[in-house]
PDB file of C-alpha atoms in Angstrom:
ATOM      1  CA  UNK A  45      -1.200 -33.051  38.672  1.00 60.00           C
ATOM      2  CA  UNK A  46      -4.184 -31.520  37.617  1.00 55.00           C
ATOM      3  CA  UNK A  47      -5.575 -31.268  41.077  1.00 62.00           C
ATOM      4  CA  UNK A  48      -2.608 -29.779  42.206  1.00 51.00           C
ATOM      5  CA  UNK A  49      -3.016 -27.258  39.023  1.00 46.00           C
ATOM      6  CA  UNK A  50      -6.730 -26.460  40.065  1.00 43.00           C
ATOM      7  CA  UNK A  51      -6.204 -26.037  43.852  1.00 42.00           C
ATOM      8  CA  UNK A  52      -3.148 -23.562  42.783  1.00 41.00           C
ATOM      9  CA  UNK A  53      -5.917 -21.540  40.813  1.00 38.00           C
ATOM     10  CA  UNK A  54      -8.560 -21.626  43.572  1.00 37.00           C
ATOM     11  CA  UNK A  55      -6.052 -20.480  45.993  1.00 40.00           C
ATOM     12  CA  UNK A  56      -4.871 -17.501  43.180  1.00 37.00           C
ATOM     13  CA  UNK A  57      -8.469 -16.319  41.942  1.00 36.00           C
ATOM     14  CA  UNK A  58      -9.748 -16.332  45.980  1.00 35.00           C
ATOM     15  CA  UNK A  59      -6.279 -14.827  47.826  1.00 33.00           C
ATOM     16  CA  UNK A  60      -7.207 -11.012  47.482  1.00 35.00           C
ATOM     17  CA  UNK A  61     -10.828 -11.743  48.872  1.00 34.00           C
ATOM     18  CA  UNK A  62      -9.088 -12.788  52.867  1.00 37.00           C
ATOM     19  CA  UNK A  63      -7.783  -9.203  52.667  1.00 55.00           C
ATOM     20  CA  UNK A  64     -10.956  -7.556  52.894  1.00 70.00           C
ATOM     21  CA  UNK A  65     -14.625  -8.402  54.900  1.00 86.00           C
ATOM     22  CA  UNK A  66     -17.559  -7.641  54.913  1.00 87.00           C
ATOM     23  CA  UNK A  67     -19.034  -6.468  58.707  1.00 93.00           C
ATOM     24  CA  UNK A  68     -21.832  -5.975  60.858  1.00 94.00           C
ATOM     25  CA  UNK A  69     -21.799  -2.335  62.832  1.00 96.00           C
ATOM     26  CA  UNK A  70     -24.707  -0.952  65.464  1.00 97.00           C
ATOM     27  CA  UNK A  71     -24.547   2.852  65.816  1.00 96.00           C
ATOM     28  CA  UNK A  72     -24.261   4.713  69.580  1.00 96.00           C
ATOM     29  CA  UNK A  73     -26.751   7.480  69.439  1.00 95.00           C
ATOM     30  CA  UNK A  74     -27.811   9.302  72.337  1.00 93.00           C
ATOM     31  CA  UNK A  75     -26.748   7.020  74.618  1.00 94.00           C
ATOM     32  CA  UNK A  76     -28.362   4.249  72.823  1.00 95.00           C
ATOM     33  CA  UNK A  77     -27.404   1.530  70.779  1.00 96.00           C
ATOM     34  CA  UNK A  78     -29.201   0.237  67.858  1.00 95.00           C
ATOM     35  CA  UNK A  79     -29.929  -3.006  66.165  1.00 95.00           C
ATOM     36  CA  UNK A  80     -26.712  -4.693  64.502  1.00 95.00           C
ATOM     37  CA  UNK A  81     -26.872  -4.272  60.277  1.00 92.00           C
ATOM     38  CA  UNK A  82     -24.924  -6.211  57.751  1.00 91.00           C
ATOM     39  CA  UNK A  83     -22.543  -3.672  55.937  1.00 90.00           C
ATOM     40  CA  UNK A  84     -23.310  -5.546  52.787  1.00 85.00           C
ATOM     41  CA  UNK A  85     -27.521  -5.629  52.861  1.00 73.00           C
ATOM     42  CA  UNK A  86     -27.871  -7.594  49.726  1.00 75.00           C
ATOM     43  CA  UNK A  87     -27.885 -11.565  50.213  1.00 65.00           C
ATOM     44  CA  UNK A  88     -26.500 -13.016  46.398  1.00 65.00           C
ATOM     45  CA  UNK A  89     -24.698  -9.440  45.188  1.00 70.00           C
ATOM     46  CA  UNK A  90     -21.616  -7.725  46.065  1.00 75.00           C
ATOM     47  CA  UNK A  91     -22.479  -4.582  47.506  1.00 81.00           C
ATOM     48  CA  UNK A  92     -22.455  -2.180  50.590  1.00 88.00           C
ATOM     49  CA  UNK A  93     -18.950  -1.794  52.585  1.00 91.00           C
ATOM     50  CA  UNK A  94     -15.800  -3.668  53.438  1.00 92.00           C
ATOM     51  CA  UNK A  95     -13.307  -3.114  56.295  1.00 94.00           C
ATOM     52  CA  UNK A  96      -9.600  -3.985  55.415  1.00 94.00           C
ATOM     53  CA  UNK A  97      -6.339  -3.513  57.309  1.00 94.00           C
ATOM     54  CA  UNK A  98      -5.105  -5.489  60.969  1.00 92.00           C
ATOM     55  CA  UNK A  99      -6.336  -5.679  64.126  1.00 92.00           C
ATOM     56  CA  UNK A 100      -5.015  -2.276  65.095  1.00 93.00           C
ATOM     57  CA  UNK A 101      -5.341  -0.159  62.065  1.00 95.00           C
ATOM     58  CA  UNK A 102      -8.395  -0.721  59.131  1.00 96.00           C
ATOM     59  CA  UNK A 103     -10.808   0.962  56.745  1.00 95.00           C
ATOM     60  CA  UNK A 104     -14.065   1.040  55.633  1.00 94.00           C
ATOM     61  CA  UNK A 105     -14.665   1.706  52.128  1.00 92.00           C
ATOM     62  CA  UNK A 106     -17.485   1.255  49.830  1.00 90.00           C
ATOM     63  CA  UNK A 107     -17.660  -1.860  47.571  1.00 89.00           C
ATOM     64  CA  UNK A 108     -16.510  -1.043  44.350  1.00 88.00           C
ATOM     65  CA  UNK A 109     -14.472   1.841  45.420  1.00 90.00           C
ATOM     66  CA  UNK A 110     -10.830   1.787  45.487  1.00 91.00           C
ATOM     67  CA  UNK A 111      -9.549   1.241  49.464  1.00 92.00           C
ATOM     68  CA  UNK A 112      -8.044   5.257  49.326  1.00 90.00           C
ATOM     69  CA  UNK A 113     -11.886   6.150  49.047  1.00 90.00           C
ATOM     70  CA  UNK A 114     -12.086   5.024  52.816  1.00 92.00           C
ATOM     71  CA  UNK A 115     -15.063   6.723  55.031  1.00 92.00           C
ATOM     72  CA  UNK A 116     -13.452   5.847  58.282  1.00 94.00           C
ATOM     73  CA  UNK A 117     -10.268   5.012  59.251  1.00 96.00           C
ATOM     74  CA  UNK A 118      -9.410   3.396  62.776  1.00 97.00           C
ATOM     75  CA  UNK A 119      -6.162   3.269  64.824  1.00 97.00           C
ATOM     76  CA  UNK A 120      -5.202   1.459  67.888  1.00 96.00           C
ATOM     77  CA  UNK A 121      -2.452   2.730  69.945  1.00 94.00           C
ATOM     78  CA  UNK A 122      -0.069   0.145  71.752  1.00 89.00           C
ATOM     79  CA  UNK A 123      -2.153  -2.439  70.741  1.00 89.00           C
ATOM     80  CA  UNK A 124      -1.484  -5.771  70.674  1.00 85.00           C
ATOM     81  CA  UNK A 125      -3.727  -9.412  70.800  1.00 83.00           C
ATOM     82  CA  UNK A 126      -3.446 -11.630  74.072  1.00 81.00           C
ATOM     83  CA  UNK A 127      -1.515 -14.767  74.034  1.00 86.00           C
ATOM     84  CA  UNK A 128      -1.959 -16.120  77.578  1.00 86.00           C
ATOM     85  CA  UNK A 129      -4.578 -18.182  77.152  1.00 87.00           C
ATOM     86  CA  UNK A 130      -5.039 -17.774  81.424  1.00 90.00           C
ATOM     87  CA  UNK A 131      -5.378 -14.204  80.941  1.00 88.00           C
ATOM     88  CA  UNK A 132      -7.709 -14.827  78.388  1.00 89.00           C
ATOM     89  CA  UNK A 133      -9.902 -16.691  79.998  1.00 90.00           C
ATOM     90  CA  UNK A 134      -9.905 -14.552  83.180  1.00 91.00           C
ATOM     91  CA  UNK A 135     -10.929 -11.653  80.870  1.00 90.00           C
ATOM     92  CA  UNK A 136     -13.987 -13.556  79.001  1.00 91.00           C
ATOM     93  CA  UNK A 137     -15.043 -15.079  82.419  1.00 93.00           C
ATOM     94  CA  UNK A 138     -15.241 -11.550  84.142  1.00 94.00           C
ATOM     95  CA  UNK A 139     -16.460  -9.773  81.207  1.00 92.00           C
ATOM     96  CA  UNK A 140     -13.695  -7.429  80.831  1.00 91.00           C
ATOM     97  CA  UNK A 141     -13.214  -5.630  77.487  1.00 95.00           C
ATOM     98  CA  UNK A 142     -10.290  -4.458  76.463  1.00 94.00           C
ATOM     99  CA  UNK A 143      -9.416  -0.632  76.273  1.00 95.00           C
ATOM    100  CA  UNK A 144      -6.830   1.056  74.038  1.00 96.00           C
ATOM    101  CA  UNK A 145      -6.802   4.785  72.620  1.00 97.00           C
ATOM    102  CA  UNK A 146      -6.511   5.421  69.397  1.00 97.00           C
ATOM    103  CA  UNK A 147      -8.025   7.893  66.787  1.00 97.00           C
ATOM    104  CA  UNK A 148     -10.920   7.908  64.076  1.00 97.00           C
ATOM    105  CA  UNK A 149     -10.315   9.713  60.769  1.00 95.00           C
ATOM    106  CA  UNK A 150     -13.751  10.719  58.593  1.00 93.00           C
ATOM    107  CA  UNK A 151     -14.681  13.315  56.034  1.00 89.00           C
ATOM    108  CA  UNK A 152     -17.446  15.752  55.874  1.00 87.00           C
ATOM    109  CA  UNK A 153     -17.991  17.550  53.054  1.00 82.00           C
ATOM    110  CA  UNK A 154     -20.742  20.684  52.321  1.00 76.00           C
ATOM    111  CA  UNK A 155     -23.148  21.415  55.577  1.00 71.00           C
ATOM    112  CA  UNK A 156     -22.397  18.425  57.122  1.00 70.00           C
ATOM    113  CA  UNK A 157     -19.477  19.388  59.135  1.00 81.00           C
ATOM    114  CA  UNK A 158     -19.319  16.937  62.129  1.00 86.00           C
ATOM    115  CA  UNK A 159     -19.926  12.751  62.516  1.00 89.00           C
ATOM    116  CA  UNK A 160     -22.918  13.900  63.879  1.00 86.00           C
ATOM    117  CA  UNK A 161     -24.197  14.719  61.163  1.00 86.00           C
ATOM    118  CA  UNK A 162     -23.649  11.783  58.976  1.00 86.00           C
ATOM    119  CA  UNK A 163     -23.976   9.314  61.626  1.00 88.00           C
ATOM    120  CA  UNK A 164     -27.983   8.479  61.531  1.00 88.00           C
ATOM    121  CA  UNK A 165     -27.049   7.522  57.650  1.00 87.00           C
ATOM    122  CA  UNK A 166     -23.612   6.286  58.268  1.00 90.00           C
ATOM    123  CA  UNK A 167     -22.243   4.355  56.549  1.00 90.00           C
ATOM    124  CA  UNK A 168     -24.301   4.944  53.714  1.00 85.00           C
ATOM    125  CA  UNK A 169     -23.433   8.475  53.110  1.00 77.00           C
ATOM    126  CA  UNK A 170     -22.647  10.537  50.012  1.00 72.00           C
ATOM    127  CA  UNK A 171     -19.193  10.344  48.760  1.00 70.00           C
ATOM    128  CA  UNK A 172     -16.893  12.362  50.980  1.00 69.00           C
ATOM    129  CA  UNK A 173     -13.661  11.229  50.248  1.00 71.00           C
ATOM    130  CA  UNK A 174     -12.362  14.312  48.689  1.00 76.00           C
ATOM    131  CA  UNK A 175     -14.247  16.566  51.737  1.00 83.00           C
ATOM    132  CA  UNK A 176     -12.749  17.816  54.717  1.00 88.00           C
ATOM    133  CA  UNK A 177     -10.976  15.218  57.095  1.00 90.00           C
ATOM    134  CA  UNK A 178     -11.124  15.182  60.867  1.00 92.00           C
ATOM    135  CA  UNK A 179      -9.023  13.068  63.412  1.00 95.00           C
ATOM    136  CA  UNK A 180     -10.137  12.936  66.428  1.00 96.00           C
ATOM    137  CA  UNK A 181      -9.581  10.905  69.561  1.00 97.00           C
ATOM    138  CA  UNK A 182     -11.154   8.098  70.477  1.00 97.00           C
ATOM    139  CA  UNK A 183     -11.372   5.164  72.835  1.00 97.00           C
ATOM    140  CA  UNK A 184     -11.771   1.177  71.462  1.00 97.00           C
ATOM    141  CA  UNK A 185     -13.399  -1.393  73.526  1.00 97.00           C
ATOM    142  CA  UNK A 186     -12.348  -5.013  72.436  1.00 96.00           C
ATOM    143  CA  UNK A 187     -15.035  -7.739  73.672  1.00 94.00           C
ATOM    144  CA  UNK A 188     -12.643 -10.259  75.118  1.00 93.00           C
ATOM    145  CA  UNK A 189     -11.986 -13.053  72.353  1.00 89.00           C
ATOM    146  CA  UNK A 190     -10.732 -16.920  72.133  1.00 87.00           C
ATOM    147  CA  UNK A 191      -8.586 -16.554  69.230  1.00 86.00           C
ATOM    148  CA  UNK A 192      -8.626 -12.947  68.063  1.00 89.00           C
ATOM    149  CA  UNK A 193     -10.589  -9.548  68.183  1.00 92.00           C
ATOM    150  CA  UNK A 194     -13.911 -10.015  66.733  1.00 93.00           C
ATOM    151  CA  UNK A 195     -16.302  -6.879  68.051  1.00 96.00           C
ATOM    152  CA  UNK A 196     -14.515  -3.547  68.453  1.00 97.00           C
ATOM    153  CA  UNK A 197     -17.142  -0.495  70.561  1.00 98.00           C
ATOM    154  CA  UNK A 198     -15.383   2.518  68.992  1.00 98.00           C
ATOM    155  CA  UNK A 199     -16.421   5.716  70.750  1.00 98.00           C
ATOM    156  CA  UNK A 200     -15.307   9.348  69.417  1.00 97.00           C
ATOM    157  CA  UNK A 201     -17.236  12.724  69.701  1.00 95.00           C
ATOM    158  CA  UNK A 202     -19.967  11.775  72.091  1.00 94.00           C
ATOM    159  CA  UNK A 203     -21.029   8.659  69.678  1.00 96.00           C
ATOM    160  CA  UNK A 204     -20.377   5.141  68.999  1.00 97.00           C
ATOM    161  CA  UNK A 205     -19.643   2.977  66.294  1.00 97.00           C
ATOM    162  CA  UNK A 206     -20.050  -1.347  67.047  1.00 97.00           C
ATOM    163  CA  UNK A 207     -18.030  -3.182  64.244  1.00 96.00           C
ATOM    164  CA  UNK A 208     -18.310  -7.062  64.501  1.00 95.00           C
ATOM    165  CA  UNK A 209     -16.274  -8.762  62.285  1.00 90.00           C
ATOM    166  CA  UNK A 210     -17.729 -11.798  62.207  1.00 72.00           C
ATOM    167  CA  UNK A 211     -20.830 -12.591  60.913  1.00 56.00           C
TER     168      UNK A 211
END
């Protein structure tokens, strides 16, 4: 009984933690991509930014923010994860990404008016939340996956954003 008792509390205390990861993103700047970062860069401390939501529709938000204080929010249209495990494997074998449309939603707030200009600090930026919001088209790339989606290559505005979710 008691380890029935503990395992219930385990499974209580840790259950809000598998709604929300931590990430690695690279950046898409002038045609180049950079090195892949950890969104949380401290090893033993919460810290840095998690991504929440599904497959076709998350967030980014700063640690220790509530989730409404997003800095980027990403939508899939007509998205939806492979099944056929043939189809699957054709994909990975040829190297075929996926490719859905979908939009990006950000905030800029004082001079900086455009991703642009946030992106070489991105996603460490200062808190824009209650700035101006743009929505803008964009096309996702999914790297073709085993089980499900792991590395999304979301481009918007001329500029890319990696997001790997694991680590």
């Amino acid at each position: 009984m008691k380890r029935i008792l503990f395992v219930l509390l385990l499974f209580v205390c840790f259950i809000p933690i598998w709604g929300q990861t931590y990430f690695s993103y690279c950046k898409l700047i002038n045609g180049y991509w950079g090195q892949w970062e950890n969104s949380n860069p401290y090893r033993f401390i919460d810290g840095g930014y998690l991504l929440q939501g599904t497959y076709d529709e998350f967030i980014i938000y700063e640690n220790g923010k509530h989730p409404s204080q997003y800095i980027m929010k990403v939508k899939l249209f007509a998205m939806r994860i492979e099944e056929d495990k043939k189809i699957k494997k054709k994909r990975i074998k040829s190297g075929e990404w996926y490719q859905y449309t979908g939009s990006v939603e950000y905030y800029t707030k004082d001079v900086l008016e455009r991703f642009n200009d946030i992106i070489q600090q991105w996603p460490y930026t200062s808190d824009t939340s209650n700035g101006k919001r743009h929505t803008v088209a964009a096309t996702i790339k999914i790297q073709p996956y085993k089980k499900k989606p792991e590395v999304y290559n979301i481009f918007f505005e001329n500029l890319g954003i990696g997001i790997q979710l694991s680590q």
